[in-house]
Amino acid sequence: MKATDNVDTQVRHLDFDSGTALAAALATRVAQVLAEAIESRGQATLAVSGGSTPKRFFTELSKQPINWGKVTVTLVDERMVGPEHERSNHRLASQHLLQNRAADAAFVPLYMKSDTAESAAANAAERIDALALPFDVVVLGMGTDGHTASFFPGGTTLAQVTDPACPASVMAIEAPGAGEPRLTLTLPRIIEAGLLVLHIEGETKRAVLASALEPGPEQAMPVRAVLRQAKRPLEIYWAP
């Protein structure tokens, strides 16, 4: 592993030789923070992203020997589909994270069937606001278009969800190429996390990240909103 700190952008890069090594290290780091939260106040909260990248990390995290009965897990974002759908992040978390020791954790879904995207977002916000916030850990992913969470370029509510003063915890968003309408945690809920991680793998995404760290509009590469607004150093875990 190679670690590099960049004080100006509040970013700490941790590079690994393989996805397997990354998953093990990230699982250990996240479990440590969750365990510290449990020790200090008797509970811990974790929000995770979807997609294929975090599967190995989820499996490693699920085996960590912490008091999972004191942990509440939720999602950074979710497609407006049921948990049985193949593209559901709820399904992904159930199959890969909420297993082994982590089967004892509580899970709070973002999407529950609603008449409209707006009502689904409002209902999700109520569930999130009922948690012990801020989150102890938020683990984000990143797409090759520079999106993170469901902050997509061209998204219908992108300006609102990336506003650091946004009053809502969850909002609906639609964007070209995003498929189903999405629900997403808003920027304020993400950047206030005790530990904020960006987990990316592959040389293509490394190049995207390098572009995102350069000057440019946040609306074109929304991950810049997180990189620039993070309230404490953002830890970036990368592997080929």
JSON list of C-alpha atoms in Angstrom, two decimals:
[
{"chain": "A", "resi": 1, "resn": "MET", "atom": "CA", "xyz": [0.00, 0.00, 0.00]},
{"chain": "A", "resi": 2, "resn": "LYS", "atom": "CA", "xyz": [1.17, 3.53, -0.75]},
{"chain": "A", "resi": 3, "resn": "ALA", "atom": "CA", "xyz": [-0.41, 6.51, 1.01]},
{"chain": "A", "resi": 4, "resn": "THR", "atom": "CA", "xyz": [-0.21, 10.12, -0.14]},
{"chain": "A", "resi": 5, "resn": "ASP", "atom": "CA", "xyz": [-1.72, 13.12, 1.66]},
{"chain": "A", "resi": 6, "resn": "ASN", "atom": "CA", "xyz": [-2.83, 16.28, -0.12]},
{"chain": "A", "resi": 7, "resn": "VAL", "atom": "CA", "xyz": [-3.65, 18.91, 2.49]},
{"chain": "A", "resi": 8, "resn": "ASP", "atom": "CA", "xyz": [-4.92, 21.53, 0.03]},
{"chain": "A", "resi": 9, "resn": "THR", "atom": "CA", "xyz": [-7.72, 19.34, -1.27]},
{"chain": "A", "resi": 10, "resn": "GLN", "atom": "CA", "xyz": [-8.30, 17.45, 2.00]},
{"chain": "A", "resi": 11, "resn": "VAL", "atom": "CA", "xyz": [-7.67, 14.14, 0.22]},
{"chain": "A", "resi": 12, "resn": "ARG", "atom": "CA", "xyz": [-5.65, 11.13, 1.33]},
{"chain": "A", "resi": 13, "resn": "HIS", "atom": "CA", "xyz": [-4.81, 8.60, -1.40]},
{"chain": "A", "resi": 14, "resn": "LEU", "atom": "CA", "xyz": [-4.24, 4.96, -0.46]},
{"chain": "A", "resi": 15, "resn": "ASP", "atom": "CA", "xyz": [-3.12, 2.81, -3.39]},
{"chain": "A", "resi": 16, "resn": "PHE", "atom": "CA", "xyz": [-3.11, -0.99, -3.30]},
{"chain": "A", "resi": 17, "resn": "ASP", "atom": "CA", "xyz": [-1.63, -3.65, -5.55]},
{"chain": "A", "resi": 18, "resn": "SER", "atom": "CA", "xyz": [-4.91, -5.54, -5.88]},
{"chain": "A", "resi": 19, "resn": "GLY", "atom": "CA", "xyz": [-8.62, -5.31, -5.23]},
{"chain": "A", "resi": 20, "resn": "THR", "atom": "CA", "xyz": [-8.26, -8.11, -2.71]},
{"chain": "A", "resi": 21, "resn": "ALA", "atom": "CA", "xyz": [-5.72, -6.16, -0.66]},
{"chain": "A", "resi": 22, "resn": "LEU", "atom": "CA", "xyz": [-7.86, -3.04, -0.89]},
{"chain": "A", "resi": 23, "resn": "ALA", "atom": "CA", "xyz": [-10.98, -4.87, 0.30]},
{"chain": "A", "resi": 24, "resn": "ALA", "atom": "CA", "xyz": [-9.18, -6.27, 3.33]},
{"chain": "A", "resi": 25, "resn": "ALA", "atom": "CA", "xyz": [-7.66, -2.94, 4.32]},
{"chain": "A", "resi": 26, "resn": "LEU", "atom": "CA", "xyz": [-10.86, -0.97, 3.82]},
{"chain": "A", "resi": 27, "resn": "ALA", "atom": "CA", "xyz": [-12.89, -3.52, 5.78]},
{"chain": "A", "resi": 28, "resn": "THR", "atom": "CA", "xyz": [-10.44, -3.27, 8.68]},
{"chain": "A", "resi": 29, "resn": "ARG", "atom": "CA", "xyz": [-10.55, 0.55, 8.60]},
{"chain": "A", "resi": 30, "resn": "VAL", "atom": "CA", "xyz": [-14.34, 0.75, 8.48]},
{"chain": "A", "resi": 31, "resn": "ALA", "atom": "CA", "xyz": [-14.76, -1.85, 11.21]},
{"chain": "A", "resi": 32, "resn": "GLN", "atom": "CA", "xyz": [-12.35, 0.07, 13.44]},
{"chain": "A", "resi": 33, "resn": "VAL", "atom": "CA", "xyz": [-14.36, 3.28, 13.10]},
{"chain": "A", "resi": 34, "resn": "LEU", "atom": "CA", "xyz": [-17.65, 1.47, 13.69]},
{"chain": "A", "resi": 35, "resn": "ALA", "atom": "CA", "xyz": [-16.24, -0.27, 16.77]},
{"chain": "A", "resi": 36, "resn": "GLU", "atom": "CA", "xyz": [-15.02, 3.05, 18.17]},
{"chain": "A", "resi": 37, "resn": "ALA", "atom": "CA", "xyz": [-18.47, 4.56, 17.67]},
{"chain": "A", "resi": 38, "resn": "ILE", "atom": "CA", "xyz": [-20.10, 1.63, 19.44]},
{"chain": "A", "resi": 39, "resn": "GLU", "atom": "CA", "xyz": [-17.69, 1.94, 22.34]},
{"chain": "A", "resi": 40, "resn": "SER", "atom": "CA", "xyz": [-18.24, 5.70, 22.69]},
{"chain": "A", "resi": 41, "resn": "ARG", "atom": "CA", "xyz": [-22.01, 5.92, 22.30]},
{"chain": "A", "resi": 42, "resn": "GLY", "atom": "CA", "xyz": [-23.38, 2.40, 22.02]},
{"chain": "A", "resi": 43, "resn": "GLN", "atom": "CA", "xyz": [-24.28, 2.41, 18.32]},
{"chain": "A", "resi": 44, "resn": "ALA", "atom": "CA", "xyz": [-22.87, 3.09, 14.85]},
{"chain": "A", "resi": 45, "resn": "THR", "atom": "CA", "xyz": [-24.18, 4.03, 11.41]},
{"chain": "A", "resi": 46, "resn": "LEU", "atom": "CA", "xyz": [-22.83, 3.09, 7.99]},
{"chain": "A", "resi": 47, "resn": "ALA", "atom": "CA", "xyz": [-23.96, 4.13, 4.49]},
{"chain": "A", "resi": 48, "resn": "VAL", "atom": "CA", "xyz": [-22.62, 2.24, 1.48]},
{"chain": "A", "resi": 49, "resn": "SER", "atom": "CA", "xyz": [-22.83, 2.53, -2.29]},
{"chain": "A", "resi": 50, "resn": "GLY", "atom": "CA", "xyz": [-23.91, -0.02, -4.87]},
{"chain": "A", "resi": 51, "resn": "GLY", "atom": "CA", "xyz": [-22.52, -1.30, -8.15]},
{"chain": "A", "resi": 52, "resn": "SER", "atom": "CA", "xyz": [-20.12, -4.18, -8.67]},
{"chain": "A", "resi": 53, "resn": "THR", "atom": "CA", "xyz": [-16.98, -2.56, -7.23]},
{"chain": "A", "resi": 54, "resn": "PRO", "atom": "CA", "xyz": [-17.76, -2.99, -3.49]},
{"chain": "A", "resi": 55, "resn": "LYS", "atom": "CA", "xyz": [-18.64, -6.70, -3.52]},
{"chain": "A", "resi": 56, "resn": "ARG", "atom": "CA", "xyz": [-15.25, -7.90, -2.25]},
{"chain": "A", "resi": 57, "resn": "PHE", "atom": "CA", "xyz": [-15.15, -5.15, 0.33]},
{"chain": "A", "resi": 58, "resn": "PHE", "atom": "CA", "xyz": [-18.67, -6.02, 1.51]},
{"chain": "A", "resi": 59, "resn": "THR", "atom": "CA", "xyz": [-17.72, -9.67, 1.97]},
{"chain": "A", "resi": 60, "resn": "GLU", "atom": "CA", "xyz": [-14.61, -8.79, 3.95]},
{"chain": "A", "resi": 61, "resn": "LEU", "atom": "CA", "xyz": [-16.49, -6.26, 6.07]},
{"chain": "A", "resi": 62, "resn": "SER", "atom": "CA", "xyz": [-19.24, -8.78, 6.85]},
{"chain": "A", "resi": 63, "resn": "LYS", "atom": "CA", "xyz": [-16.66, -11.00, 8.59]},
{"chain": "A", "resi": 64, "resn": "GLN", "atom": "CA", "xyz": [-15.25, -8.31, 10.87]},
{"chain": "A", "resi": 65, "resn": "PRO", "atom": "CA", "xyz": [-15.56, -9.20, 14.59]},
{"chain": "A", "resi": 66, "resn": "ILE", "atom": "CA", "xyz": [-17.47, -6.19, 15.86]},
{"chain": "A", "resi": 67, "resn": "ASN", "atom": "CA", "xyz": [-20.83, -5.93, 17.61]},
{"chain": "A", "resi": 68, "resn": "TRP", "atom": "CA", "xyz": [-22.96, -5.83, 14.48]},
{"chain": "A", "resi": 69, "resn": "GLY", "atom": "CA", "xyz": [-26.15, -5.79, 16.52]},
{"chain": "A", "resi": 70, "resn": "LYS", "atom": "CA", "xyz": [-25.27, -2.18, 17.38]},
{"chain": "A", "resi": 71, "resn": "VAL", "atom": "CA", "xyz": [-24.74, -1.16, 13.71]},
{"chain": "A", "resi": 72, "resn": "THR", "atom": "CA", "xyz": [-27.33, 0.32, 11.37]},
{"chain": "A", "resi": 73, "resn": "VAL", "atom": "CA", "xyz": [-26.58, 0.05, 7.65]},
{"chain": "A", "resi": 74, "resn": "THR", "atom": "CA", "xyz": [-28.21, 2.05, 4.89]},
{"chain": "A", "resi": 75, "resn": "LEU", "atom": "CA", "xyz": [-27.46, 3.04, 1.30]},
{"chain": "A", "resi": 76, "resn": "VAL", "atom": "CA", "xyz": [-25.90, 6.11, -0.25]},
{"chain": "A", "resi": 77, "resn": "ASP", "atom": "CA", "xyz": [-28.31, 5.82, -3.17]},
{"chain": "A", "resi": 78, "resn": "GLU", "atom": "CA", "xyz": [-30.85, 3.48, -4.66]},
{"chain": "A", "resi": 79, "resn": "ARG", "atom": "CA", "xyz": [-32.70, 2.85, -7.89]},
{"chain": "A", "resi": 80, "resn": "MET", "atom": "CA", "xyz": [-36.46, 3.06, -7.59]},
{"chain": "A", "resi": 81, "resn": "VAL", "atom": "CA", "xyz": [-36.88, -0.70, -7.85]},
{"chain": "A", "resi": 82, "resn": "GLY", "atom": "CA", "xyz": [-37.85, -3.35, -5.33]},
{"chain": "A", "resi": 83, "resn": "PRO", "atom": "CA", "xyz": [-35.26, -5.37, -3.38]},
{"chain": "A", "resi": 84, "resn": "GLU", "atom": "CA", "xyz": [-35.85, -8.38, -5.60]},
{"chain": "A", "resi": 85, "resn": "HIS", "atom": "CA", "xyz": [-34.73, -6.47, -8.73]},
{"chain": "A", "resi": 86, "resn": "GLU", "atom": "CA", "xyz": [-31.31, -7.41, -10.14]},
{"chain": "A", "resi": 87, "resn": "ARG", "atom": "CA", "xyz": [-30.23, -3.74, -10.18]},
{"chain": "A", "resi": 88, "resn": "SER", "atom": "CA", "xyz": [-31.29, -3.05, -6.60]},
{"chain": "A", "resi": 89, "resn": "ASN", "atom": "CA", "xyz": [-28.59, -1.82, -4.22]},
{"chain": "A", "resi": 90, "resn": "HIS", "atom": "CA", "xyz": [-30.71, -3.23, -1.39]},
{"chain": "A", "resi": 91, "resn": "ARG", "atom": "CA", "xyz": [-30.32, -6.66, -2.99]},
{"chain": "A", "resi": 92, "resn": "LEU", "atom": "CA", "xyz": [-26.57, -6.17, -3.41]},
{"chain": "A", "resi": 93, "resn": "ALA", "atom": "CA", "xyz": [-26.15, -5.25, 0.26]},
{"chain": "A", "resi": 94, "resn": "SER", "atom": "CA", "xyz": [-28.30, -8.18, 1.37]},
{"chain": "A", "resi": 95, "resn": "GLN", "atom": "CA", "xyz": [-26.31, -10.68, -0.68]},
{"chain": "A", "resi": 96, "resn": "HIS", "atom": "CA", "xyz": [-22.79, -9.45, 0.06]},
{"chain": "A", "resi": 97, "resn": "LEU", "atom": "CA", "xyz": [-22.74, -7.28, 3.21]},
{"chain": "A", "resi": 98, "resn": "LEU", "atom": "CA", "xyz": [-25.60, -8.36, 5.48]},
{"chain": "A", "resi": 99, "resn": "GLN", "atom": "CA", "xyz": [-24.14, -11.84, 5.78]},
{"chain": "A", "resi": 100, "resn": "ASN", "atom": "CA", "xyz": [-21.83, -13.69, 8.19]},
{"chain": "A", "resi": 101, "resn": "ARG", "atom": "CA", "xyz": [-21.34, -11.62, 11.36]},
{"chain": "A", "resi": 102, "resn": "ALA", "atom": "CA", "xyz": [-22.98, -8.58, 9.73]},
{"chain": "A", "resi": 103, "resn": "ALA", "atom": "CA", "xyz": [-26.29, -10.45, 9.45]},
{"chain": "A", "resi": 104, "resn": "ASP", "atom": "CA", "xyz": [-27.00, -9.03, 12.92]},
{"chain": "A", "resi": 105, "resn": "ALA", "atom": "CA", "xyz": [-26.92, -5.43, 11.67]},
{"chain": "A", "resi": 106, "resn": "ALA", "atom": "CA", "xyz": [-30.10, -3.41, 11.21]},
{"chain": "A", "resi": 107, "resn": "PHE", "atom": "CA", "xyz": [-30.80, -2.30, 7.64]},
{"chain": "A", "resi": 108, "resn": "VAL", "atom": "CA", "xyz": [-32.68, 0.83, 6.60]},
{"chain": "A", "resi": 109, "resn": "PRO", "atom": "CA", "xyz": [-33.69, 0.81, 2.90]},
{"chain": "A", "resi": 110, "resn": "LEU", "atom": "CA", "xyz": [-33.90, 4.00, 0.91]},
{"chain": "A", "resi": 111, "resn": "TYR", "atom": "CA", "xyz": [-36.59, 2.90, -1.53]},
{"chain": "A", "resi": 112, "resn": "MET", "atom": "CA", "xyz": [-39.97, 1.65, -0.43]},
{"chain": "A", "resi": 113, "resn": "LYS", "atom": "CA", "xyz": [-42.88, 1.53, -2.85]},
{"chain": "A", "resi": 114, "resn": "SER", "atom": "CA", "xyz": [-44.47, 4.96, -3.26]},
{"chain": "A", "resi": 115, "resn": "ASP", "atom": "CA", "xyz": [-46.78, 6.69, -5.69]},
{"chain": "A", "resi": 116, "resn": "THR", "atom": "CA", "xyz": [-44.18, 9.21, -6.86]},
{"chain": "A", "resi": 117, "resn": "ALA", "atom": "CA", "xyz": [-40.44, 9.72, -6.74]},
{"chain": "A", "resi": 118, "resn": "GLU", "atom": "CA", "xyz": [-40.97, 12.77, -4.55]},
{"chain": "A", "resi": 119, "resn": "SER", "atom": "CA", "xyz": [-43.00, 10.84, -1.98]},
{"chain": "A", "resi": 120, "resn": "ALA", "atom": "CA", "xyz": [-40.44, 8.02, -2.02]},
{"chain": "A", "resi": 121, "resn": "ALA", "atom": "CA", "xyz": [-37.70, 10.57, -1.30]},
{"chain": "A", "resi": 122, "resn": "ALA", "atom": "CA", "xyz": [-39.69, 12.19, 1.49]},
{"chain": "A", "resi": 123, "resn": "ASN", "atom": "CA", "xyz": [-40.35, 8.81, 3.10]},
{"chain": "A", "resi": 124, "resn": "ALA", "atom": "CA", "xyz": [-36.68, 7.86, 2.81]},
{"chain": "A", "resi": 125, "resn": "ALA", "atom": "CA", "xyz": [-35.64, 11.17, 4.35]},
{"chain": "A", "resi": 126, "resn": "GLU", "atom": "CA", "xyz": [-37.82, 10.45, 7.39]},
{"chain": "A", "resi": 127, "resn": "ARG", "atom": "CA", "xyz": [-36.07, 7.11, 7.89]},
{"chain": "A", "resi": 128, "resn": "ILE", "atom": "CA", "xyz": [-32.62, 8.63, 7.49]},
{"chain": "A", "resi": 129, "resn": "ASP", "atom": "CA", "xyz": [-33.37, 11.55, 9.80]},
{"chain": "A", "resi": 130, "resn": "ALA", "atom": "CA", "xyz": [-34.45, 9.08, 12.48]},
{"chain": "A", "resi": 131, "resn": "LEU", "atom": "CA", "xyz": [-30.94, 7.60, 12.57]},
{"chain": "A", "resi": 132, "resn": "ALA", "atom": "CA", "xyz": [-28.11, 8.74, 14.83]},
{"chain": "A", "resi": 133, "resn": "LEU", "atom": "CA", "xyz": [-26.55, 11.28, 12.49]},
{"chain": "A", "resi": 134, "resn": "PRO", "atom": "CA", "xyz": [-24.02, 12.21, 11.29]},
{"chain": "A", "resi": 135, "resn": "PHE", "atom": "CA", "xyz": [-23.06, 8.85, 9.81]},
{"chain": "A", "resi": 136, "resn": "ASP", "atom": "CA", "xyz": [-19.99, 7.30, 11.34]},
{"chain": "A", "resi": 137, "resn": "VAL", "atom": "CA", "xyz": [-18.89, 5.99, 7.94]},
{"chain": "A", "resi": 138, "resn": "VAL", "atom": "CA", "xyz": [-19.93, 6.72, 4.36]},
{"chain": "A", "resi": 139, "resn": "VAL", "atom": "CA", "xyz": [-18.34, 4.71, 1.56]},
{"chain": "A", "resi": 140, "resn": "LEU", "atom": "CA", "xyz": [-18.85, 6.14, -1.94]},
{"chain": "A", "resi": 141, "resn": "GLY", "atom": "CA", "xyz": [-18.12, 4.79, -5.39]},
{"chain": "A", "resi": 142, "resn": "MET", "atom": "CA", "xyz": [-17.49, 6.72, -8.59]},
{"chain": "A", "resi": 143, "resn": "GLY", "atom": "CA", "xyz": [-18.57, 6.25, -12.19]},
{"chain": "A", "resi": 144, "resn": "THR", "atom": "CA", "xyz": [-16.52, 6.86, -15.31]},
{"chain": "A", "resi": 145, "resn": "ASP", "atom": "CA", "xyz": [-18.69, 9.93, -15.99]},
{"chain": "A", "resi": 146, "resn": "GLY", "atom": "CA", "xyz": [-17.57, 11.49, -12.71]},
{"chain": "A", "resi": 147, "resn": "HIS", "atom": "CA", "xyz": [-20.77, 10.77, -10.78]},
{"chain": "A", "resi": 148, "resn": "THR", "atom": "CA", "xyz": [-20.85, 9.62, -7.20]},
{"chain": "A", "resi": 149, "resn": "ALA", "atom": "CA", "xyz": [-23.87, 8.60, -5.13]},
{"chain": "A", "resi": 150, "resn": "SER", "atom": "CA", "xyz": [-26.54, 9.47, -7.71]},
{"chain": "A", "resi": 151, "resn": "PHE", "atom": "CA", "xyz": [-25.07, 12.88, -8.44]},
{"chain": "A", "resi": 152, "resn": "PHE", "atom": "CA", "xyz": [-25.20, 12.44, -12.22]},
{"chain": "A", "resi": 153, "resn": "PRO", "atom": "CA", "xyz": [-24.11, 15.05, -14.77]},
{"chain": "A", "resi": 154, "resn": "GLY", "atom": "CA", "xyz": [-27.31, 16.50, -16.20]},
{"chain": "A", "resi": 155, "resn": "GLY", "atom": "CA", "xyz": [-29.42, 15.22, -13.32]},
{"chain": "A", "resi": 156, "resn": "THR", "atom": "CA", "xyz": [-32.79, 16.88, -12.81]},
{"chain": "A", "resi": 157, "resn": "THR", "atom": "CA", "xyz": [-32.03, 17.91, -9.23]},
{"chain": "A", "resi": 158, "resn": "LEU", "atom": "CA", "xyz": [-28.23, 17.96, -9.39]},
{"chain": "A", "resi": 159, "resn": "ALA", "atom": "CA", "xyz": [-27.94, 21.57, -8.24]},
{"chain": "A", "resi": 160, "resn": "GLN", "atom": "CA", "xyz": [-30.07, 20.85, -5.19]},
{"chain": "A", "resi": 161, "resn": "VAL", "atom": "CA", "xyz": [-28.52, 17.52, -4.13]},
{"chain": "A", "resi": 162, "resn": "THR", "atom": "CA", "xyz": [-24.98, 18.95, -4.37]},
{"chain": "A", "resi": 163, "resn": "ASP", "atom": "CA", "xyz": [-25.84, 22.14, -2.48]},
{"chain": "A", "resi": 164, "resn": "PRO", "atom": "CA", "xyz": [-24.02, 22.01, 0.89]},
{"chain": "A", "resi": 165, "resn": "ALA", "atom": "CA", "xyz": [-26.98, 23.90, 2.38]},
{"chain": "A", "resi": 166, "resn": "CYS", "atom": "CA", "xyz": [-29.62, 21.48, 1.04]},
{"chain": "A", "resi": 167, "resn": "PRO", "atom": "CA", "xyz": [-32.14, 20.94, 3.88]},
{"chain": "A", "resi": 168, "resn": "ALA", "atom": "CA", "xyz": [-33.27, 17.50, 2.70]},
{"chain": "A", "resi": 169, "resn": "SER", "atom": "CA", "xyz": [-31.42, 14.30, 3.60]},
{"chain": "A", "resi": 170, "resn": "VAL", "atom": "CA", "xyz": [-32.69, 12.38, 0.55]},
{"chain": "A", "resi": 171, "resn": "MET", "atom": "CA", "xyz": [-33.88, 13.57, -2.84]},
{"chain": "A", "resi": 172, "resn": "ALA", "atom": "CA", "xyz": [-35.05, 11.99, -6.08]},
{"chain": "A", "resi": 173, "resn": "ILE", "atom": "CA", "xyz": [-33.02, 12.50, -9.24]},
{"chain": "A", "resi": 174, "resn": "GLU", "atom": "CA", "xyz": [-33.25, 11.42, -12.87]},
{"chain": "A", "resi": 175, "resn": "ALA", "atom": "CA", "xyz": [-30.51, 11.66, -15.46]},
{"chain": "A", "resi": 176, "resn": "PRO", "atom": "CA", "xyz": [-29.69, 10.48, -18.98]},
{"chain": "A", "resi": 177, "resn": "GLY", "atom": "CA", "xyz": [-28.00, 7.10, -18.81]},
{"chain": "A", "resi": 178, "resn": "ALA", "atom": "CA", "xyz": [-28.90, 6.50, -15.16]},
{"chain": "A", "resi": 179, "resn": "GLY", "atom": "CA", "xyz": [-31.67, 4.06, -15.95]},
{"chain": "A", "resi": 180, "resn": "GLU", "atom": "CA", "xyz": [-34.40, 4.11, -13.33]},
{"chain": "A", "resi": 181, "resn": "PRO", "atom": "CA", "xyz": [-35.10, 7.25, -11.31]},
{"chain": "A", "resi": 182, "resn": "ARG", "atom": "CA", "xyz": [-32.88, 7.29, -8.24]},
{"chain": "A", "resi": 183, "resn": "LEU", "atom": "CA", "xyz": [-33.00, 8.27, -4.60]},
{"chain": "A", "resi": 184, "resn": "THR", "atom": "CA", "xyz": [-29.79, 9.70, -3.18]},
{"chain": "A", "resi": 185, "resn": "LEU", "atom": "CA", "xyz": [-28.41, 11.04, 0.05]},
{"chain": "A", "resi": 186, "resn": "THR", "atom": "CA", "xyz": [-27.71, 14.73, -0.41]},
{"chain": "A", "resi": 187, "resn": "LEU", "atom": "CA", "xyz": [-24.26, 16.30, -0.14]},
{"chain": "A", "resi": 188, "resn": "PRO", "atom": "CA", "xyz": [-24.66, 17.57, 3.45]},
{"chain": "A", "resi": 189, "resn": "ARG", "atom": "CA", "xyz": [-25.45, 14.08, 4.78]},
{"chain": "A", "resi": 190, "resn": "ILE", "atom": "CA", "xyz": [-22.45, 12.64, 2.94]},
{"chain": "A", "resi": 191, "resn": "ILE", "atom": "CA", "xyz": [-19.74, 15.17, 3.78]},
{"chain": "A", "resi": 192, "resn": "GLU", "atom": "CA", "xyz": [-20.52, 15.29, 7.50]},
{"chain": "A", "resi": 193, "resn": "ALA", "atom": "CA", "xyz": [-19.58, 11.61, 7.97]},
{"chain": "A", "resi": 194, "resn": "GLY", "atom": "CA", "xyz": [-16.93, 10.79, 10.55]},
{"chain": "A", "resi": 195, "resn": "LEU", "atom": "CA", "xyz": [-15.09, 8.71, 7.95]},
{"chain": "A", "resi": 196, "resn": "LEU", "atom": "CA", "xyz": [-15.70, 9.48, 4.29]},
{"chain": "A", "resi": 197, "resn": "VAL", "atom": "CA", "xyz": [-14.24, 7.07, 1.74]},
{"chain": "A", "resi": 198, "resn": "LEU", "atom": "CA", "xyz": [-14.15, 7.02, -2.06]},
{"chain": "A", "resi": 199, "resn": "HIS", "atom": "CA", "xyz": [-13.57, 3.44, -3.27]},
{"chain": "A", "resi": 200, "resn": "ILE", "atom": "CA", "xyz": [-12.49, 3.15, -6.90]},
{"chain": "A", "resi": 201, "resn": "GLU", "atom": "CA", "xyz": [-10.79, 0.45, -8.93]},
{"chain": "A", "resi": 202, "resn": "GLY", "atom": "CA", "xyz": [-9.20, 0.36, -12.38]},
{"chain": "A", "resi": 203, "resn": "GLU", "atom": "CA", "xyz": [-6.93, 2.62, -14.40]},
{"chain": "A", "resi": 204, "resn": "THR", "atom": "CA", "xyz": [-9.88, 4.23, -16.20]},
{"chain": "A", "resi": 205, "resn": "LYS", "atom": "CA", "xyz": [-11.39, 5.50, -12.97]},
{"chain": "A", "resi": 206, "resn": "ARG", "atom": "CA", "xyz": [-7.96, 6.60, -11.76]},
{"chain": "A", "resi": 207, "resn": "ALA", "atom": "CA", "xyz": [-7.77, 8.88, -14.79]},
{"chain": "A", "resi": 208, "resn": "VAL", "atom": "CA", "xyz": [-11.29, 10.15, -14.12]},
{"chain": "A", "resi": 209, "resn": "LEU", "atom": "CA", "xyz": [-10.31, 10.95, -10.54]},
{"chain": "A", "resi": 210, "resn": "ALA", "atom": "CA", "xyz": [-7.23, 12.83, -11.72]},
{"chain": "A", "resi": 211, "resn": "SER", "atom": "CA", "xyz": [-9.48, 14.97, -13.92]},
{"chain": "A", "resi": 212, "resn": "ALA", "atom": "CA", "xyz": [-11.90, 15.54, -11.06]},
{"chain": "A", "resi": 213, "resn": "LEU", "atom": "CA", "xyz": [-9.08, 16.85, -8.88]},
{"chain": "A", "resi": 214, "resn": "GLU", "atom": "CA", "xyz": [-8.27, 19.47, -11.50]},
{"chain": "A", "resi": 215, "resn": "PRO", "atom": "CA", "xyz": [-10.12, 22.82, -11.70]},
{"chain": "A", "resi": 216, "resn": "GLY", "atom": "CA", "xyz": [-13.47, 22.61, -13.44]},
{"chain": "A", "resi": 217, "resn": "PRO", "atom": "CA", "xyz": [-17.22, 22.85, -12.91]},
{"chain": "A", "resi": 218, "resn": "GLU", "atom": "CA", "xyz": [-18.80, 20.55, -10.37]},
{"chain": "A", "resi": 219, "resn": "GLN", "atom": "CA", "xyz": [-21.87, 20.08, -12.53]},
{"chain": "A", "resi": 220, "resn": "ALA", "atom": "CA", "xyz": [-19.73, 18.43, -15.23]},
{"chain": "A", "resi": 221, "resn": "MET", "atom": "CA", "xyz": [-18.07, 16.03, -12.76]},
{"chain": "A", "resi": 222, "resn": "PRO", "atom": "CA", "xyz": [-20.24, 15.94, -9.64]},
{"chain": "A", "resi": 223, "resn": "VAL", "atom": "CA", "xyz": [-17.71, 13.96, -7.61]},
{"chain": "A", "resi": 224, "resn": "ARG", "atom": "CA", "xyz": [-15.90, 17.30, -7.40]},
{"chain": "A", "resi": 225, "resn": "ALA", "atom": "CA", "xyz": [-18.59, 18.51, -5.01]},
{"chain": "A", "resi": 226, "resn": "VAL", "atom": "CA", "xyz": [-17.55, 15.83, -2.53]},
{"chain": "A", "resi": 227, "resn": "LEU", "atom": "CA", "xyz": [-13.83, 16.31, -3.10]},
{"chain": "A", "resi": 228, "resn": "ARG", "atom": "CA", "xyz": [-14.11, 20.06, -2.56]},
{"chain": "A", "resi": 229, "resn": "GLN", "atom": "CA", "xyz": [-16.72, 20.24, 0.19]},
{"chain": "A", "resi": 230, "resn": "ALA", "atom": "CA", "xyz": [-15.60, 17.36, 2.45]},
{"chain": "A", "resi": 231, "resn": "LYS", "atom": "CA", "xyz": [-15.42, 18.59, 6.04]},
{"chain": "A", "resi": 232, "resn": "ARG", "atom": "CA", "xyz": [-12.44, 16.36, 6.91]},
{"chain": "A", "resi": 233, "resn": "PRO", "atom": "CA", "xyz": [-9.85, 14.52, 4.84]},
{"chain": "A", "resi": 234, "resn": "LEU", "atom": "CA", "xyz": [-11.46, 12.21, 2.29]},
{"chain": "A", "resi": 235, "resn": "GLU", "atom": "CA", "xyz": [-9.77, 8.82, 2.06]},
{"chain": "A", "resi": 236, "resn": "ILE", "atom": "CA", "xyz": [-9.49, 7.48, -1.49]},
{"chain": "A", "resi": 237, "resn": "TYR", "atom": "CA", "xyz": [-8.89, 3.73, -1.76]},
{"chain": "A", "resi": 238, "resn": "TRP", "atom": "CA", "xyz": [-7.71, 2.66, -5.23]},
{"chain": "A", "resi": 239, "resn": "ALA", "atom": "CA", "xyz": [-6.52, -0.59, -6.80]},
{"chain": "A", "resi": 240, "resn": "PRO", "atom": "CA", "xyz": [-5.91, -1.61, -10.42]}
]
